[in-house]
mmCIF file of C-alpha atoms in Angstrom:
data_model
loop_
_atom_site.group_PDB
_atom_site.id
_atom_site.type_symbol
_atom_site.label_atom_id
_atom_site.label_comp_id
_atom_site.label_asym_id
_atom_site.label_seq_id
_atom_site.Cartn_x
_atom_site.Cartn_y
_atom_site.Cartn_z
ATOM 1 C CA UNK F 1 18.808 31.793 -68.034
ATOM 2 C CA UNK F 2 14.916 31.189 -68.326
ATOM 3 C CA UNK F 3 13.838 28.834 -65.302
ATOM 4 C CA UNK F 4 10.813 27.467 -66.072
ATOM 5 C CA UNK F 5 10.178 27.519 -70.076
ATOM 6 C CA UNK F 6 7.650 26.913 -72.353
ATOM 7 C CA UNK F 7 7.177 25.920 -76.008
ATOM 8 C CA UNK F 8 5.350 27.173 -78.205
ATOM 9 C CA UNK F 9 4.239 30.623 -77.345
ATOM 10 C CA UNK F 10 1.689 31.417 -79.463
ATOM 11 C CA UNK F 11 -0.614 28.327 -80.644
ATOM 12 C CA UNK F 12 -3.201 28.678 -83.682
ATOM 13 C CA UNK F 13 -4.621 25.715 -84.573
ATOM 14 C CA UNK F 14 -8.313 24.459 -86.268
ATOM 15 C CA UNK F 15 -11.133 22.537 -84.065
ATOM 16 C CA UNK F 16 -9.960 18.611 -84.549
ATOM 17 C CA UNK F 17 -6.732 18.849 -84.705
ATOM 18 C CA UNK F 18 -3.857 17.308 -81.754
ATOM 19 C CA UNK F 19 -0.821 19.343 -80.735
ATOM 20 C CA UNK F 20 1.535 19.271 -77.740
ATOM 21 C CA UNK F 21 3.054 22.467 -75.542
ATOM 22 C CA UNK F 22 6.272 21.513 -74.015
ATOM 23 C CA UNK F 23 7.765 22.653 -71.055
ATOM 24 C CA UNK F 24 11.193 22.622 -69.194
ATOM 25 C CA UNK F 25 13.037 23.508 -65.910
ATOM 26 C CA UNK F 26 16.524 24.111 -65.010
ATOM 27 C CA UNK F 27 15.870 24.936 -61.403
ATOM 28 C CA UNK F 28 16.087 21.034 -60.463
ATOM 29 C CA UNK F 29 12.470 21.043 -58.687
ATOM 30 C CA UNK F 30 10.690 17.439 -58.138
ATOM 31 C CA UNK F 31 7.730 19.194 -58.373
ATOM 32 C CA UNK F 32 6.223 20.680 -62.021
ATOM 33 C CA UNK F 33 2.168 21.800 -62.752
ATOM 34 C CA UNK F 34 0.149 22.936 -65.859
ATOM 35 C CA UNK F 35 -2.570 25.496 -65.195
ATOM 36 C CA UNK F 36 -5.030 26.309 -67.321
ATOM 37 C CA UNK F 37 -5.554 30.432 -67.373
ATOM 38 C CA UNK F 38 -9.159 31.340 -69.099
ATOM 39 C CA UNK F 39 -9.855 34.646 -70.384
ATOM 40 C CA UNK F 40 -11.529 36.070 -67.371
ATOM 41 C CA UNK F 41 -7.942 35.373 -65.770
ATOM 42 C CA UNK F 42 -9.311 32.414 -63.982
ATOM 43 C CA UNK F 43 -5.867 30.441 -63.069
ATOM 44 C CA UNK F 44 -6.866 26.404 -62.380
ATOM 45 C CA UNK F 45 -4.735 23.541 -61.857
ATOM 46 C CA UNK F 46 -4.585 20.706 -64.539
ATOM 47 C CA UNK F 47 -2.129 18.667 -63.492
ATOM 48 C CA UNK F 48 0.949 17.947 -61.125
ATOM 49 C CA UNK F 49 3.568 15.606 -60.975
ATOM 50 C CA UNK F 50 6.110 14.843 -58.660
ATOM 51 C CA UNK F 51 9.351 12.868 -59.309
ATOM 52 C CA UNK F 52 7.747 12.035 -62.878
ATOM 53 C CA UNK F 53 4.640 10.516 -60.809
ATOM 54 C CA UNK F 54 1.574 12.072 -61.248
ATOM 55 C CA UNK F 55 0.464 13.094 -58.270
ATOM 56 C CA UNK F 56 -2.843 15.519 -59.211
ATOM 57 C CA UNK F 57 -5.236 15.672 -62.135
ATOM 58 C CA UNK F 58 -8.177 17.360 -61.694
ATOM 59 C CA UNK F 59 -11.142 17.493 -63.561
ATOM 60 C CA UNK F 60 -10.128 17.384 -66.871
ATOM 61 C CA UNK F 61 -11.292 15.866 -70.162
ATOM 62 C CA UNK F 62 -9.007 12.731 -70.804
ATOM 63 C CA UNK F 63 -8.270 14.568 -74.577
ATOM 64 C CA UNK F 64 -5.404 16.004 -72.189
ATOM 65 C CA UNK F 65 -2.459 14.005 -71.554
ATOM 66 C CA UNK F 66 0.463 15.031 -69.868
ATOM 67 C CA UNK F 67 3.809 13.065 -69.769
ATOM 68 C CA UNK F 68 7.247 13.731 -68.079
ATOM 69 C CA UNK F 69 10.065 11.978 -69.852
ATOM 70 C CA UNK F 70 12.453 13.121 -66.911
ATOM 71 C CA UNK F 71 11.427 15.483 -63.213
ATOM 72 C CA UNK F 72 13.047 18.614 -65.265
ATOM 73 C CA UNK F 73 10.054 17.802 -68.604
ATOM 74 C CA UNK F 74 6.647 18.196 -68.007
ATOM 75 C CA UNK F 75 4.726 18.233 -71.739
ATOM 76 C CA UNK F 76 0.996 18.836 -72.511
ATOM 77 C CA UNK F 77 -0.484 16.734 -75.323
ATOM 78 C CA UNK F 78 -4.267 17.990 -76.375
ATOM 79 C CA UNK F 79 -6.048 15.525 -78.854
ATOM 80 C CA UNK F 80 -8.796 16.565 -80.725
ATOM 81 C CA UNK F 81 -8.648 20.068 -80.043
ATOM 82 C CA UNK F 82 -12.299 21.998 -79.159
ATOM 83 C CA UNK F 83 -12.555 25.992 -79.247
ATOM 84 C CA UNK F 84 -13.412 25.621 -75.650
ATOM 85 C CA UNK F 85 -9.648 24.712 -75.140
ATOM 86 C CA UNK F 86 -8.476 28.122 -75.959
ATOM 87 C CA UNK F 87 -6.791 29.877 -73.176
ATOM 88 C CA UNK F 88 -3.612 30.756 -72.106
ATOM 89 C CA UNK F 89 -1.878 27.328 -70.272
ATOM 90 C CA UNK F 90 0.619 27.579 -67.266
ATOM 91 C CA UNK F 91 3.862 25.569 -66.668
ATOM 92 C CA UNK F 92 4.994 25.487 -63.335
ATOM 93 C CA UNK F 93 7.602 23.607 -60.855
ATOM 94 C CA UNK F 94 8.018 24.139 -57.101
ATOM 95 C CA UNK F 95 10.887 22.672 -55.110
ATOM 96 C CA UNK F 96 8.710 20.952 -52.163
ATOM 97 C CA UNK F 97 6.251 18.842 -53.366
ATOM 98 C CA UNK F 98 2.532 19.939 -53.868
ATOM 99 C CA UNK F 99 1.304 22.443 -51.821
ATOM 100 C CA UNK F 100 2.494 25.941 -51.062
ATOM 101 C CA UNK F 101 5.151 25.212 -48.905
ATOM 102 C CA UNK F 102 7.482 26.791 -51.299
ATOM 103 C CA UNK F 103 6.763 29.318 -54.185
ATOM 104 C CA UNK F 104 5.551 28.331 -57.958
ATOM 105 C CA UNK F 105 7.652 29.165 -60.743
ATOM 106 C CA UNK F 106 5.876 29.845 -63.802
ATOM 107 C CA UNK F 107 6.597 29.885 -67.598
ATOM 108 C CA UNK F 108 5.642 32.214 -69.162
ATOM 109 C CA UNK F 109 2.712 30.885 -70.584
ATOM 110 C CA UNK F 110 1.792 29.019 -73.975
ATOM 111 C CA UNK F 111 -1.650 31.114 -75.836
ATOM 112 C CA UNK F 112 -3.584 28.485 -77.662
ATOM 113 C CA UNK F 113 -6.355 29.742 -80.031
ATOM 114 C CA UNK F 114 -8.694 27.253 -81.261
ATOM 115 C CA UNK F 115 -10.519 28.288 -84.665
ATOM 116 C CA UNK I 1 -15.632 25.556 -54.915
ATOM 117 C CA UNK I 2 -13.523 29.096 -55.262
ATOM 118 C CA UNK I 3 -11.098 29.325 -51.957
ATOM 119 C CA UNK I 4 -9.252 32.324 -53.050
ATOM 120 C CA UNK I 5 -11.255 35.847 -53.464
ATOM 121 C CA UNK I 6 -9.612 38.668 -54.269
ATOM 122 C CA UNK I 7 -11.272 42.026 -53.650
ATOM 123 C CA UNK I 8 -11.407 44.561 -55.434
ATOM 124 C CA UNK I 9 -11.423 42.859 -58.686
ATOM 125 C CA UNK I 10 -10.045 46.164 -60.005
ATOM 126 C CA UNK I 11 -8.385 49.226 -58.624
ATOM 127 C CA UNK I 12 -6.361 52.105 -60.152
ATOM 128 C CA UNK I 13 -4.197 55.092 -57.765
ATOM 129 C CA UNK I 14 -2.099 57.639 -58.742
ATOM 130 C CA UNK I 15 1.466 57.034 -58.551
ATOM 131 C CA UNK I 16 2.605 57.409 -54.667
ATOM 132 C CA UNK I 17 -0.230 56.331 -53.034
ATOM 133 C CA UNK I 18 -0.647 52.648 -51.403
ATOM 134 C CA UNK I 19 -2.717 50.352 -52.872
ATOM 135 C CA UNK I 20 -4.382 47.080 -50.522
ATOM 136 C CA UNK I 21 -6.025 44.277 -51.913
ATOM 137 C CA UNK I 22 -7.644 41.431 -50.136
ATOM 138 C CA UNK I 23 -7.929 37.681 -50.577
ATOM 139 C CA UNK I 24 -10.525 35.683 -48.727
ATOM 140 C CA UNK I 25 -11.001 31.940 -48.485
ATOM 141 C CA UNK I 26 -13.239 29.731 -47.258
ATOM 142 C CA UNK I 27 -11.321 26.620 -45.648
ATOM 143 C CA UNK I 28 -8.555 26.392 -43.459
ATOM 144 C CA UNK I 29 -5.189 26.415 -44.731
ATOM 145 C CA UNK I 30 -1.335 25.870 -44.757
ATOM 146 C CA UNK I 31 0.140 28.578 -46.423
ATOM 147 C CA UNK I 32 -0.943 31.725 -48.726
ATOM 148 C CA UNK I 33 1.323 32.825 -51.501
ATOM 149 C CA UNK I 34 0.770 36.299 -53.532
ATOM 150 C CA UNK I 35 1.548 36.600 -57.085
ATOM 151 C CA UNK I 36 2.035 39.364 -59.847
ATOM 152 C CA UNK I 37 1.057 38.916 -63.565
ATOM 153 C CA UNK I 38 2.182 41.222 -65.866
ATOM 154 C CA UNK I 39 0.812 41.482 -69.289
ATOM 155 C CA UNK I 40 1.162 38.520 -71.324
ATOM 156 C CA UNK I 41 3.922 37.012 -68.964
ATOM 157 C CA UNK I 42 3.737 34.436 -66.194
ATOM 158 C CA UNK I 43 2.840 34.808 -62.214
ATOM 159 C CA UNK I 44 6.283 36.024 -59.983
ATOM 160 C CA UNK I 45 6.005 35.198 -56.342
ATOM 161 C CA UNK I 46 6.026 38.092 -54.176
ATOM 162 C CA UNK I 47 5.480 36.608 -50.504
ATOM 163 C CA UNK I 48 4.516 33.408 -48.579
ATOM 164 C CA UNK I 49 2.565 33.276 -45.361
ATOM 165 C CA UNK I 50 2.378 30.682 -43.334
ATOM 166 C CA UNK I 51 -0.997 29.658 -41.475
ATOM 167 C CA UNK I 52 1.151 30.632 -38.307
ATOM 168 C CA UNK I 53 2.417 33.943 -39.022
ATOM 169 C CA UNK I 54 0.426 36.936 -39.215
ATOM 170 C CA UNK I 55 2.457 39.825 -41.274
ATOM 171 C CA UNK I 56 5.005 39.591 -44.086
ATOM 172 C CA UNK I 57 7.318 42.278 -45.471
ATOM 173 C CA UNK I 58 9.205 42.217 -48.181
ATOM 174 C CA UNK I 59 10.888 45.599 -49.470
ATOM 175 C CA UNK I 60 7.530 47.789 -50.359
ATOM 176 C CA UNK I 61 4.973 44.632 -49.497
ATOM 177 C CA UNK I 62 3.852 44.199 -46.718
ATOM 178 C CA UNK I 63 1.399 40.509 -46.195
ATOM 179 C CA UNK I 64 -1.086 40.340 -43.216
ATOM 180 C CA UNK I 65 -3.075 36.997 -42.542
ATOM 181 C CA UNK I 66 -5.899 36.740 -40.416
ATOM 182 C CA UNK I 67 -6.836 32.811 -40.003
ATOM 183 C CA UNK I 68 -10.194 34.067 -37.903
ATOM 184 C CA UNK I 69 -11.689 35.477 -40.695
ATOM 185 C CA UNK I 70 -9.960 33.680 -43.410
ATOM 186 C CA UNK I 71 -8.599 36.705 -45.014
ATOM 187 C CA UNK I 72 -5.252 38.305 -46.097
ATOM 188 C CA UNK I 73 -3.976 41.728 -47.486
ATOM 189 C CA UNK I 74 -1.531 42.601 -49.645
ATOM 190 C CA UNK I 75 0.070 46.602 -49.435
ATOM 191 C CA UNK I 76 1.945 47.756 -51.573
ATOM 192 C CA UNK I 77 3.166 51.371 -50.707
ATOM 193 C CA UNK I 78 4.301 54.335 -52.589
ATOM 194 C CA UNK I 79 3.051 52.582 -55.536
ATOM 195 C CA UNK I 80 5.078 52.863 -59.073
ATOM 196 C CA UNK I 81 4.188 52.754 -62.472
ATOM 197 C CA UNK I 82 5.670 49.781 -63.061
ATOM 198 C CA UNK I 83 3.496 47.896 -60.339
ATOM 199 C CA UNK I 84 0.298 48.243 -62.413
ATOM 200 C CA UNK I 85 -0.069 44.447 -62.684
ATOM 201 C CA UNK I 86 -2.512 41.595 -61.858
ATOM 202 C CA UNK I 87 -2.086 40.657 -57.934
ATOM 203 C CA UNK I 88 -3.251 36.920 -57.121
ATOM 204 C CA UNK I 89 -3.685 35.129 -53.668
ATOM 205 C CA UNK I 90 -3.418 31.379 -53.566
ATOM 206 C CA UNK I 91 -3.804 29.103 -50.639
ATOM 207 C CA UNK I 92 -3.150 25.426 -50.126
ATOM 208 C CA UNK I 93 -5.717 23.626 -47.812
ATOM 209 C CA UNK I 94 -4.826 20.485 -45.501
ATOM 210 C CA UNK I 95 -4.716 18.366 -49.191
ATOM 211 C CA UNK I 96 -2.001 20.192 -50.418
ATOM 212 C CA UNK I 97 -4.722 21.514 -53.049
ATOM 213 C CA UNK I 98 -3.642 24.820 -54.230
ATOM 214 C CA UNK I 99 -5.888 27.021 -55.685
ATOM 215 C CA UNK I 100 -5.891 30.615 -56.740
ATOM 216 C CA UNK I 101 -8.230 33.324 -56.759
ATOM 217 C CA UNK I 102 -9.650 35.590 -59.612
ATOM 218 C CA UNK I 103 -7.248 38.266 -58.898
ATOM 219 C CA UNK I 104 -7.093 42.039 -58.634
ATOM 220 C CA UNK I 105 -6.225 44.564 -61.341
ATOM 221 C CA UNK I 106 -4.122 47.177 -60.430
ATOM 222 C CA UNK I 107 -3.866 50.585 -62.524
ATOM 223 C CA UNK I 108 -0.999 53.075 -61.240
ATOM 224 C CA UNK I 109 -2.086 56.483 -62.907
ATOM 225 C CA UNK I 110 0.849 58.812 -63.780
#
């Protein structure tokens, strides 16, 4: 059974366009992140939520929405995608709230290529 | 600002031989977490360290932290092919902000 997963794998899409990366976990965490991986392998948080709550959302251009329909969804909605968006992007889910107090479960990863 | 550093970005060993990498940060912190990437798949947890603790093992790993000089290592000994991997450090600071460093490519030769 796949803890954390994530849907699609592989995104190609054109420069304008909106799409949406899902992301599930069975693992029952309150806890669930998206991380943005670039291609120098630079990991950096998006977003986190907590209960359904967001609880994090750093620096990122409001063309990214995320919404959790329930603690064990976290999706990633991109409007008006730019080719600067391409990267590899990271769902996550922890069981103890933000932090590091326990370990990060990842998915295993959703490649977006903007052309 | 970057909190995690891992050095050395890249490292390759023959198969046997240990390989360390090092994380530094810059603020203090609660915990420290390692991670593996393989190719094309998502980051596995390998070890947590709390600010209080000082050395970690788990099976062939083996964690140190130093809170003095803000640093931590990660051995792994009598390295295997299938260990060739990306290694990342991340640390949480008194916000609960995690962040992770640029991580260290590791190369086990045959």
């Amino acid at each position: 059974d796949t803890a954390v997963s994530q849907t699609p794998k592989y995104l190609v899409t054109q420069m304008g366009n909106d799409k949406s990366i899902k992301c599930e976990q069975n693992l029952g965490h309150d806890t669930m992140y998206w991380y943005k991986q670039d291609s120098k392998k630079f990991l950096k948080i998006m977003f986190s939520y907590n209960n359904k709550e967001l609880i994090i959302n750093e620096t990122v251009p409001n063309r990214f929405s995320p919404k959790s329909p329930d603690k064990a969804h976290l999706n990633l909605h991109i409007n008006s995608l730019e080719l600067g968006d391409s990267a590899v992007y990271f769902c996550a889910s922890s069981q103890a709230g933000t932090g590091l107090n326990s370990p990060l479960h990842f998915g295993n990863g959703t490649r977006l290529t903007v052309t | 600002s970057q909190q995690g550093e891992e050095d050395p970005q890249a490292l390759s060993i023959q198969e046997g031989e240990n390989a360390t990498m090092n994380c530094s940060y810059k603020t203090s912190i609660n915990n420290l977490q390692w991670y593996r990437q393989n190719s094309g798949r998502g980051l596995v947890h390998l070890i947590l360290i709390r600010s209080n603790e000082r050395e970690k093992h788990s099976g062939r790993l083996r964690v140190t932290l130093d809170t003095s000089k803000k640093s931590s290592s990660l051995l792994i000994t009598a390295s295997r092919a299938a260990d060739t991997a990306s290694y990342f450090c991340a640390t949480d600071n008194r916000d609960d902000k995690i962040i992770f460093g640029k991580g260290t490519r590791l190369h086990i030769l045959p």
